[in-house]
Every structure is written in structure tokens, then in C-alpha cells.
PDB file of C-alpha atoms in Angstrom:
ATOM      1  CA  MET A   1      21.519 -95.155 -29.467  1.00  0.00           C
ATOM      2  CA  LEU A   2      18.688 -93.956 -31.626  1.00  0.00           C
ATOM      3  CA  THR A   3      18.964 -92.093 -34.915  1.00  0.00           C
ATOM      4  CA  ASP A   4      16.377 -90.153 -36.894  1.00  0.00           C
ATOM      5  CA  LEU A   5      16.598 -92.774 -39.624  1.00  0.00           C
ATOM      6  CA  LEU A   6      15.724 -95.543 -37.175  1.00  0.00           C
ATOM      7  CA  LEU A   7      12.974 -93.479 -35.544  1.00  0.00           C
ATOM      8  CA  ASN A   8      11.312 -92.885 -38.896  1.00  0.00           C
ATOM      9  CA  THR A   9      11.263 -96.596 -39.708  1.00  0.00           C
ATOM     10  CA  LEU A  10       9.882 -97.836 -36.382  1.00  0.00           C
ATOM     11  CA  VAL A  11       6.375 -99.265 -36.710  1.00  0.00           C
ATOM     12  CA  ALA A  12       4.227-100.990 -34.106  1.00  0.00           C
ATOM     13  CA  LEU A  13       1.748-103.427 -35.581  1.00  0.00           C
ATOM     14  CA  ASP A  14      -0.433-105.055 -32.926  1.00  0.00           C
ATOM     15  CA  LYS A  15       1.213-103.928 -29.674  1.00  0.00           C
ATOM     16  CA  PRO A  16       3.423-101.046 -28.498  1.00  0.00           C
ATOM     17  CA  ILE A  17       7.190-101.335 -28.739  1.00  0.00           C
ATOM     18  CA  LYS A  18       9.961 -99.278 -27.199  1.00  0.00           C
ATOM     19  CA  LYS A  19      13.531 -98.541 -28.171  1.00  0.00           C
ATOM     20  CA  SER A  20      16.116 -97.158 -25.768  1.00  0.00           C
ATOM     21  CA  ASP A  21      18.442 -94.220 -26.345  1.00  0.00           C
ATOM     22  CA  GLY A  22      20.271 -94.772 -23.060  1.00  0.00           C
ATOM     23  CA  GLY A  23      20.124 -93.058 -19.691  1.00  0.00           C
ATOM     24  CA  GLY A  24      16.495 -94.081 -19.199  1.00  0.00           C
ATOM     25  CA  LEU A  25      15.288 -92.300 -22.347  1.00  0.00           C
ATOM     26  CA  HIS A  26      13.311 -94.377 -24.815  1.00  0.00           C
ATOM     27  CA  ILE A  27      10.829 -93.965 -27.629  1.00  0.00           C
ATOM     28  CA  PHE A  28       7.470 -95.641 -27.094  1.00  0.00           C
ATOM     29  CA  VAL A  29       5.884 -96.605 -30.409  1.00  0.00           C
ATOM     30  CA  LEU A  30       2.119 -97.076 -30.409  1.00  0.00           C
ATOM     31  CA  PRO A  31       0.089 -98.921 -33.031  1.00  0.00           C
ATOM     32  CA  PHE A  32      -0.997 -96.733 -35.949  1.00  0.00           C
ATOM     33  CA  GLY A  33       2.271 -94.793 -35.925  1.00  0.00           C
ATOM     34  CA  ARG A  34       2.308 -92.480 -32.883  1.00  0.00           C
ATOM     35  CA  LYS A  35       5.679 -92.238 -31.130  1.00  0.00           C
ATOM     36  CA  ARG A  36       6.232 -90.694 -27.697  1.00  0.00           C
ATOM     37  CA  TRP A  37       9.331 -90.003 -25.655  1.00  0.00           C
ATOM     38  CA  ARG A  38       9.475 -91.414 -22.161  1.00  0.00           C
ATOM     39  CA  LEU A  39      12.054 -91.348 -19.419  1.00  0.00           C
ATOM     40  CA  ALA A  40      12.353 -94.098 -16.819  1.00  0.00           C
ATOM     41  CA  TYR A  41      13.912 -93.122 -13.489  1.00  0.00           C
ATOM     42  CA  ARG A  42      13.912 -93.949  -9.801  1.00  0.00           C
ATOM     43  CA  PHE A  43      12.924 -91.493  -7.101  1.00  0.00           C
ATOM     44  CA  GLU A  44      12.939 -92.302  -3.393  1.00  0.00           C
ATOM     45  CA  GLY A  45      13.235 -95.989  -4.217  1.00  0.00           C
ATOM     46  CA  LYS A  46      10.273 -96.052  -6.613  1.00  0.00           C
ATOM     47  CA  GLN A  47      10.416 -96.728 -10.343  1.00  0.00           C
ATOM     48  CA  LYS A  48       8.665 -94.008 -12.343  1.00  0.00           C
ATOM     49  CA  THR A  49       8.140 -92.947 -15.950  1.00  0.00           C
ATOM     50  CA  ILE A  50       7.539 -89.440 -17.270  1.00  0.00           C
ATOM     51  CA  ASP A  51       6.241 -88.502 -20.714  1.00  0.00           C
ATOM     52  CA  GLY A  52       8.376 -86.180 -22.832  1.00  0.00           C
ATOM     53  CA  GLY A  53       6.137 -85.423 -25.784  1.00  0.00           C
ATOM     54  CA  GLU A  54       5.574 -86.797 -29.258  1.00  0.00           C
ATOM     55  CA  TYR A  55       8.157 -87.421 -31.962  1.00  0.00           C
ATOM     56  CA  PRO A  56       8.904 -85.681 -34.348  1.00  0.00           C
ATOM     57  CA  ALA A  57       7.377 -82.567 -32.705  1.00  0.00           C
ATOM     58  CA  VAL A  58       9.972 -83.205 -29.988  1.00  0.00           C
ATOM     59  CA  SER A  59      13.128 -84.009 -31.923  1.00  0.00           C
ATOM     60  CA  LEU A  60      15.752 -86.555 -30.946  1.00  0.00           C
ATOM     61  CA  HIS A  61      18.130 -83.749 -29.979  1.00  0.00           C
ATOM     62  CA  ARG A  62      15.497 -81.997 -27.849  1.00  0.00           C
ATOM     63  CA  ALA A  63      14.576 -85.286 -26.158  1.00  0.00           C
ATOM     64  CA  ARG A  64      18.199 -85.799 -25.152  1.00  0.00           C
ATOM     65  CA  VAL A  65      18.388 -82.267 -23.753  1.00  0.00           C
ATOM     66  CA  TRP A  66      15.155 -82.939 -21.856  1.00  0.00           C
ATOM     67  CA  ARG A  67      16.673 -86.131 -20.404  1.00  0.00           C
ATOM     68  CA  GLU A  68      19.585 -84.124 -18.991  1.00  0.00           C
ATOM     69  CA  GLU A  69      17.187 -81.525 -17.574  1.00  0.00           C
ATOM     70  CA  MET A  70      15.276 -84.270 -15.780  1.00  0.00           C
ATOM     71  CA  LYS A  71      18.519 -85.728 -14.442  1.00  0.00           C
ATOM     72  CA  ALA A  72      19.448 -82.305 -13.084  1.00  0.00           C
ATOM     73  CA  LEU A  73      16.136 -82.184 -11.223  1.00  0.00           C
ATOM     74  CA  LEU A  74      16.780 -85.627  -9.765  1.00  0.00           C
ATOM     75  CA  ALA A  75      20.269 -84.592  -8.687  1.00  0.00           C
ATOM     76  CA  ALA A  76      18.686 -81.643  -6.858  1.00  0.00           C
ATOM     77  CA  GLY A  77      16.276 -83.974  -5.058  1.00  0.00           C
ATOM     78  CA  THR A  78      13.208 -83.052  -7.132  1.00  0.00           C
ATOM     79  CA  ASP A  79      10.791 -85.558  -8.627  1.00  0.00           C
ATOM     80  CA  PRO A  80      10.377 -84.651 -12.338  1.00  0.00           C
ATOM     81  CA  ILE A  81       6.700 -85.679 -12.310  1.00  0.00           C
ATOM     82  CA  ALA A  82       5.970 -83.466  -9.294  1.00  0.00           C
ATOM     83  CA  HIS A  83       7.911 -80.645 -10.956  1.00  0.00           C
ATOM     84  CA  LYS A  84       5.837 -81.024 -14.130  1.00  0.00           C
ATOM     85  CA  LYS A  85       2.563 -80.936 -12.183  1.00  0.00           C
ATOM     86  CA  GLU A  86       3.687 -77.843 -10.286  1.00  0.00           C
ATOM     87  CA  ALA A  87       4.647 -76.101 -13.533  1.00  0.00           C
ATOM     88  CA  ARG A  88       1.198 -76.830 -14.960  1.00  0.00           C
ATOM     89  CA  PHE A  89      -0.458 -75.551 -11.790  1.00  0.00           C
ATOM     90  CA  GLN A  90       1.584 -72.351 -11.876  1.00  0.00           C
ATOM     91  CA  ALA A  91       0.655 -71.775 -15.518  1.00  0.00           C
ATOM     92  CA  VAL A  92      -3.044 -72.067 -14.646  1.00  0.00           C
ATOM     93  CA  ALA A  93      -2.695 -70.026 -11.446  1.00  0.00           C
ATOM     94  CA  ASP A  94      -1.127 -67.149 -13.363  1.00  0.00           C
ATOM     95  CA  LYS A  95      -4.395 -66.822 -15.312  1.00  0.00           C
ATOM     96  CA  VAL A  96      -6.608 -66.589 -12.209  1.00  0.00           C
ATOM     97  CA  THR A  97      -7.794 -62.999 -11.873  1.00  0.00           C
ATOM     98  CA  PHE A  98      -8.774 -61.053  -8.777  1.00  0.00           C
ATOM     99  CA  GLU A  99     -12.380 -60.884  -9.965  1.00  0.00           C
ATOM    100  CA  MET A 100     -12.565 -64.672 -10.370  1.00  0.00           C
ATOM    101  CA  ILE A 101     -11.459 -65.170  -6.769  1.00  0.00           C
ATOM    102  CA  ALA A 102     -13.654 -62.316  -5.500  1.00  0.00           C
ATOM    103  CA  ARG A 103     -16.763 -63.871  -7.071  1.00  0.00           C
ATOM    104  CA  GLU A 104     -15.835 -67.281  -5.696  1.00  0.00           C
ATOM    105  CA  TRP A 105     -15.265 -65.804  -2.224  1.00  0.00           C
ATOM    106  CA  ILE A 106     -18.664 -64.115  -2.265  1.00  0.00           C
ATOM    107  CA  GLU A 107     -20.385 -67.379  -3.220  1.00  0.00           C
ATOM    108  CA  ALA A 108     -18.503 -69.251  -0.489  1.00  0.00           C
ATOM    109  CA  ARG A 109     -19.672 -66.713   2.103  1.00  0.00           C
ATOM    110  CA  ARG A 110     -23.183 -66.129   0.777  1.00  0.00           C
ATOM    111  CA  LEU A 111     -24.886 -68.723   3.003  1.00  0.00           C
ATOM    112  CA  ALA A 112     -23.502 -67.012   6.105  1.00  0.00           C
ATOM    113  CA  TRP A 113     -24.585 -63.540   4.950  1.00  0.00           C
ATOM    114  CA  SER A 114     -27.978 -61.958   4.625  1.00  0.00           C
ATOM    115  CA  PRO A 115     -29.009 -61.205   1.021  1.00  0.00           C
ATOM    116  CA  ARG A 116     -28.771 -57.489   1.797  1.00  0.00           C
ATOM    117  CA  TYR A 117     -25.212 -57.773   3.108  1.00  0.00           C
ATOM    118  CA  ALA A 118     -24.136 -59.886   0.114  1.00  0.00           C
ATOM    119  CA  ARG A 119     -25.473 -57.212  -2.263  1.00  0.00           C
ATOM    120  CA  LEU A 120     -23.690 -54.555  -0.209  1.00  0.00           C
ATOM    121  CA  ILE A 121     -20.308 -56.291  -0.507  1.00  0.00           C
ATOM    122  CA  GLU A 122     -20.787 -56.970  -4.223  1.00  0.00           C
ATOM    123  CA  GLY A 123     -21.752 -53.358  -4.798  1.00  0.00           C
ATOM    124  CA  ARG A 124     -18.680 -52.014  -3.026  1.00  0.00           C
ATOM    125  CA  LEU A 125     -16.331 -54.242  -4.997  1.00  0.00           C
ATOM    126  CA  GLU A 126     -18.053 -53.601  -8.328  1.00  0.00           C
ATOM    127  CA  LYS A 127     -17.958 -49.849  -7.812  1.00  0.00           C
ATOM    128  CA  ASP A 128     -14.454 -49.255  -6.500  1.00  0.00           C
ATOM    129  CA  ILE A 129     -12.215 -52.310  -6.945  1.00  0.00           C
ATOM    130  CA  LEU A 130     -13.162 -54.609  -9.816  1.00  0.00           C
ATOM    131  CA  PRO A 131     -12.908 -51.875 -12.479  1.00  0.00           C
ATOM    132  CA  VAL A 132      -9.342 -51.195 -11.302  1.00  0.00           C
ATOM    133  CA  ILE A 133      -7.804 -54.615 -10.531  1.00  0.00           C
ATOM    134  CA  GLY A 134     -10.529 -57.114 -11.436  1.00  0.00           C
ATOM    135  CA  ASP A 135      -8.795 -58.359 -14.595  1.00  0.00           C
ATOM    136  CA  LYS A 136      -5.314 -58.598 -13.047  1.00  0.00           C
ATOM    137  CA  PRO A 137      -3.867 -62.023 -12.113  1.00  0.00           C
ATOM    138  CA  ILE A 138      -4.359 -62.176  -8.361  1.00  0.00           C
ATOM    139  CA  ARG A 139      -0.790 -63.400  -7.830  1.00  0.00           C
ATOM    140  CA  SER A 140       0.594 -60.298  -9.555  1.00  0.00           C
ATOM    141  CA  ILE A 141      -1.140 -57.685  -7.394  1.00  0.00           C
ATOM    142  CA  LEU A 142       1.331 -55.800  -5.201  1.00  0.00           C
ATOM    143  CA  PRO A 143       0.729 -53.657  -2.097  1.00  0.00           C
ATOM    144  CA  ARG A 144       1.314 -50.472  -4.091  1.00  0.00           C
ATOM    145  CA  THR A 145      -1.323 -51.583  -6.628  1.00  0.00           C
ATOM    146  CA  MET A 146      -3.876 -51.954  -3.855  1.00  0.00           C
ATOM    147  CA  LEU A 147      -2.844 -48.686  -2.234  1.00  0.00           C
ATOM    148  CA  GLU A 148      -3.338 -46.812  -5.512  1.00  0.00           C
ATOM    149  CA  ALA A 149      -6.852 -48.257  -5.836  1.00  0.00           C
ATOM    150  CA  LEU A 150      -7.693 -47.289  -2.257  1.00  0.00           C
ATOM    151  CA  ARG A 151      -6.269 -43.789  -2.716  1.00  0.00           C
ATOM    152  CA  VAL A 152      -8.982 -43.146  -5.312  1.00  0.00           C
ATOM    153  CA  ILE A 153     -11.621 -43.893  -2.677  1.00  0.00           C
ATOM    154  CA  GLU A 154      -9.848 -41.682  -0.149  1.00  0.00           C
ATOM    155  CA  ALA A 155      -9.694 -38.846  -2.698  1.00  0.00           C
ATOM    156  CA  ARG A 156     -13.454 -38.421  -2.498  1.00  0.00           C
ATOM    157  CA  GLY A 157     -13.289 -38.230   1.294  1.00  0.00           C
ATOM    158  CA  SER A 158     -14.553 -41.777   1.930  1.00  0.00           C
ATOM    159  CA  TYR A 159     -11.859 -42.730   4.417  1.00  0.00           C
ATOM    160  CA  GLU A 160     -13.958 -45.202   6.389  1.00  0.00           C
ATOM    161  CA  MET A 161     -15.121 -46.888   3.171  1.00  0.00           C
ATOM    162  CA  ALA A 162     -11.521 -47.204   1.968  1.00  0.00           C
ATOM    163  CA  HIS A 163     -10.659 -49.142   5.125  1.00  0.00           C
ATOM    164  CA  ARG A 164     -13.728 -51.360   4.802  1.00  0.00           C
ATOM    165  CA  ILE A 165     -12.945 -52.212   1.192  1.00  0.00           C
ATOM    166  CA  LYS A 166      -9.323 -52.868   2.136  1.00  0.00           C
ATOM    167  CA  ASN A 167     -10.584 -55.406   4.672  1.00  0.00           C
ATOM    168  CA  HIS A 168     -12.840 -57.072   2.077  1.00  0.00           C
ATOM    169  CA  CYS A 169      -9.927 -57.365  -0.352  1.00  0.00           C
ATOM    170  CA  SER A 170      -7.684 -58.736   2.375  1.00  0.00           C
ATOM    171  CA  GLU A 171     -10.182 -61.535   3.000  1.00  0.00           C
ATOM    172  CA  ILE A 172     -10.285 -62.306  -0.723  1.00  0.00           C
ATOM    173  CA  PHE A 173      -6.498 -62.597  -0.958  1.00  0.00           C
ATOM    174  CA  ARG A 174      -6.322 -64.773   2.166  1.00  0.00           C
ATOM    175  CA  TYR A 175      -9.119 -66.978   0.796  1.00  0.00           C
ATOM    176  CA  ALA A 176      -6.896 -67.853  -2.187  1.00  0.00           C
ATOM    177  CA  ILE A 177      -3.679 -68.513  -0.235  1.00  0.00           C
ATOM    178  CA  PRO A 178      -4.302 -72.058   1.130  1.00  0.00           C
ATOM    179  CA  ASP A 179      -4.644 -73.693  -2.305  1.00  0.00           C
ATOM    180  CA  GLY A 180      -1.735 -71.760  -3.816  1.00  0.00           C
ATOM    181  CA  ARG A 181      -3.639 -69.472  -6.167  1.00  0.00           C
ATOM    182  CA  CYS A 182      -2.289 -66.519  -4.206  1.00  0.00           C
ATOM    183  CA  GLU A 183       0.893 -66.373  -2.149  1.00  0.00           C
ATOM    184  CA  THR A 184       0.525 -63.290   0.044  1.00  0.00           C
ATOM    185  CA  ASP A 185      -2.012 -60.707   1.183  1.00  0.00           C
ATOM    186  CA  PRO A 186      -0.888 -57.344  -0.262  1.00  0.00           C
ATOM    187  CA  CYS A 187      -3.412 -55.537   1.964  1.00  0.00           C
ATOM    188  CA  ARG A 188      -1.842 -56.746   5.197  1.00  0.00           C
ATOM    189  CA  ASP A 189       0.297 -53.671   5.934  1.00  0.00           C
ATOM    190  CA  LEU A 190      -1.676 -50.963   4.146  1.00  0.00           C
ATOM    191  CA  SER A 191      -3.457 -49.464   7.159  1.00  0.00           C
ATOM    192  CA  ALA A 192      -0.328 -47.566   8.203  1.00  0.00           C
ATOM    193  CA  ALA A 193      -0.240 -45.806   4.819  1.00  0.00           C
ATOM    194  CA  MET A 194      -3.947 -44.950   4.693  1.00  0.00           C
ATOM    195  CA  ILE A 195      -5.783 -41.916   6.028  1.00  0.00           C
ATOM    196  CA  LYS A 196      -7.405 -42.708   9.334  1.00  0.00           C
ATOM    197  CA  PRO A 197     -11.107 -41.819   9.475  1.00  0.00           C
ATOM    198  CA  SER A 198     -12.242 -39.391  12.160  1.00  0.00           C
ATOM    199  CA  PRO A 199     -13.320 -41.220  15.296  1.00  0.00           C
ATOM    200  CA  VAL A 200     -17.063 -41.382  15.854  1.00  0.00           C
ATOM    201  CA  ARG A 201     -18.062 -39.209  18.787  1.00  0.00           C
ATOM    202  CA  HIS A 202     -21.119 -40.360  20.668  1.00  0.00           C
ATOM    203  CA  ARG A 203     -23.154 -38.183  22.980  1.00  0.00           C
ATOM    204  CA  ALA A 204     -22.822 -38.997  26.635  1.00  0.00           C
ATOM    205  CA  LYS A 205     -25.466 -41.481  27.688  1.00  0.00           C
ATOM    206  CA  ILE A 206     -28.323 -40.357  29.905  1.00  0.00           C
ATOM    207  CA  GLU A 207     -28.773 -42.201  33.148  1.00  0.00           C
ATOM    208  CA  ILE A 208     -32.296 -43.361  33.955  1.00  0.00           C
ATOM    209  CA  LYS A 209     -32.415 -41.110  36.999  1.00  0.00           C
ATOM    210  CA  ASP A 210     -31.722 -38.081  34.774  1.00  0.00           C
ATOM    211  CA  LEU A 211     -34.511 -38.758  32.256  1.00  0.00           C
ATOM    212  CA  PRO A 212     -37.203 -36.663  34.013  1.00  0.00           C
ATOM    213  CA  GLU A 213     -34.974 -33.586  33.945  1.00  0.00           C
ATOM    214  CA  PHE A 214     -34.008 -34.291  30.309  1.00  0.00           C
ATOM    215  CA  TYR A 215     -37.632 -34.447  29.151  1.00  0.00           C
ATOM    216  CA  ALA A 216     -38.512 -31.369  31.192  1.00  0.00           C
ATOM    217  CA  ARG A 217     -35.834 -29.373  29.391  1.00  0.00           C
ATOM    218  CA  LEU A 218     -36.860 -30.882  26.065  1.00  0.00           C
ATOM    219  CA  ASN A 219     -40.480 -29.842  26.534  1.00  0.00           C
ATOM    220  CA  ALA A 220     -39.388 -26.362  27.556  1.00  0.00           C
ATOM    221  CA  ASP A 221     -37.580 -25.871  24.232  1.00  0.00           C
ATOM    222  CA  ALA A 222     -40.049 -24.606  21.630  1.00  0.00           C
ATOM    223  CA  GLY A 223     -37.581 -24.794  18.723  1.00  0.00           C
ATOM    224  CA  TRP A 224     -37.727 -27.159  15.775  1.00  0.00           C
ATOM    225  CA  ASN A 225     -35.072 -29.364  17.350  1.00  0.00           C
ATOM    226  CA  SER A 226     -37.362 -30.117  20.276  1.00  0.00           C
ATOM    227  CA  VAL A 227     -40.198 -31.026  17.895  1.00  0.00           C
ATOM    228  CA  ILE A 228     -37.962 -33.473  16.035  1.00  0.00           C
ATOM    229  CA  LEU A 229     -36.586 -34.965  19.231  1.00  0.00           C
ATOM    230  CA  ARG A 230     -40.053 -35.390  20.766  1.00  0.00           C
ATOM    231  CA  PHE A 231     -41.234 -37.124  17.591  1.00  0.00           C
ATOM    232  CA  ALA A 232     -38.189 -39.432  17.615  1.00  0.00           C
ATOM    233  CA  GLY A 233     -38.737 -40.182  21.283  1.00  0.00           C
ATOM    234  CA  ARG A 234     -42.261 -41.446  20.584  1.00  0.00           C
ATOM    235  CA  SER A 235     -41.237 -43.686  17.650  1.00  0.00           C
TER     236      SER A 235
END
């Protein structure tokens, strides 16, 4: 087994050397004095090695604790290297904000949109959503967070716009799900809690056979409405 005294005296001259501490843990000594902990293990029949940091920043005691942590992962059927990569990914993913994904989503869709529509979507998000949740990690945004942001839009009577922006945000969340930067779409079930906009009521259509009578009545009306309608009919 290794000791701090031995570790401090180990020197590699022209090629790396390694000294074992048992249980797969060893110190890998590089030329010019650098020393790194490594753990050799087998997973699914394959021999692997994982790096455990540099000595003395990672002490002998901490390296031994780390070895036992890695063994616990192996006992649970987890590859320590895969676990380390996932931990790094999660650390990066936790820093990805809603605005970062929203901008990326817009760029990914821009070729399929007209320039006018792209500006429209950007404008809606920049006005009502990005100032509220733009700087939040996208993985941390909950349904109630989104509902609170949409309530502000509803408060000014823009019920239809609130639903449209909810749909835009839903697409942004779903865009980030496949690669793991987001896990769920917090907008998915919000419609039931939002104010429904009034249905659009269209005038009954005029059949072609009824047009002569319609224009006859229109011409008989001398009010301003008839003037406007006649002008619109000629445009």
C-alpha cells in the first residue's frame, strides 16, 4: 500500500511509472513530477481505466474514498466512466438558460419561416417571456413558473396572445428534450388553467345567387357604412 512519504519521493525520469495501492487504485507518475490517480476496473467484460485527479490536490485518503465510491457504482451496474460523463453533462445542462434555447430554436426554424414571421416570433418572446424567464436554467422552469408569466399577458386582456406564446414556449421546451438539455415540457397542461379567448364569430357567407339582392340593398343604404362597404367591394 502507498504512503504519503512514498508518494512524495516517487519520480519518473524518462518514462511514466505506476505504483499500486490495491483494489485497482494506483498512482501514475509522469515525467517532470506530475502524479495522477487512476483506477483500473472491468465493466461488461472490458478492461477500463478512469482518472481520479492529481496528487496532492487529491490526497491519498480521498483517493481511497473515491475508489470505494467507484466500486459502489460498479456493484450497482453503473460504468464509472459513463457516470462521470453524465455528471459533467448535467453540470453543463444546468447552466443552459431558456433564452439560449429559444434563440437556438429560432435559428433552427428560420429557414422554414418568412423573415416577417421570424421577427414576429422574436418580438413576442422578447416582449413577454424573455424578460421573465429568459435567464432561468431551462431545466428548472416549472409549470407554475410558466403560468405566472402567461397570467401577466392575460391581465392586459390578450387571451389569444397568451395561448400563442404558450405554444411557442412549448415548442422551445420540446426542442431541447431529445438531447437532454430539458426533461419535460412545462407548458403541456397549461391550457386548462388559462382563460379561453372568445370564439371568433364570422358573418354568414353570401351565396352567389344572393349577391344581386345584397348589392341592391347595399346601394339603397345611403349611410357611411354603405360607402365604406362599396369602396371595399371595389378593392
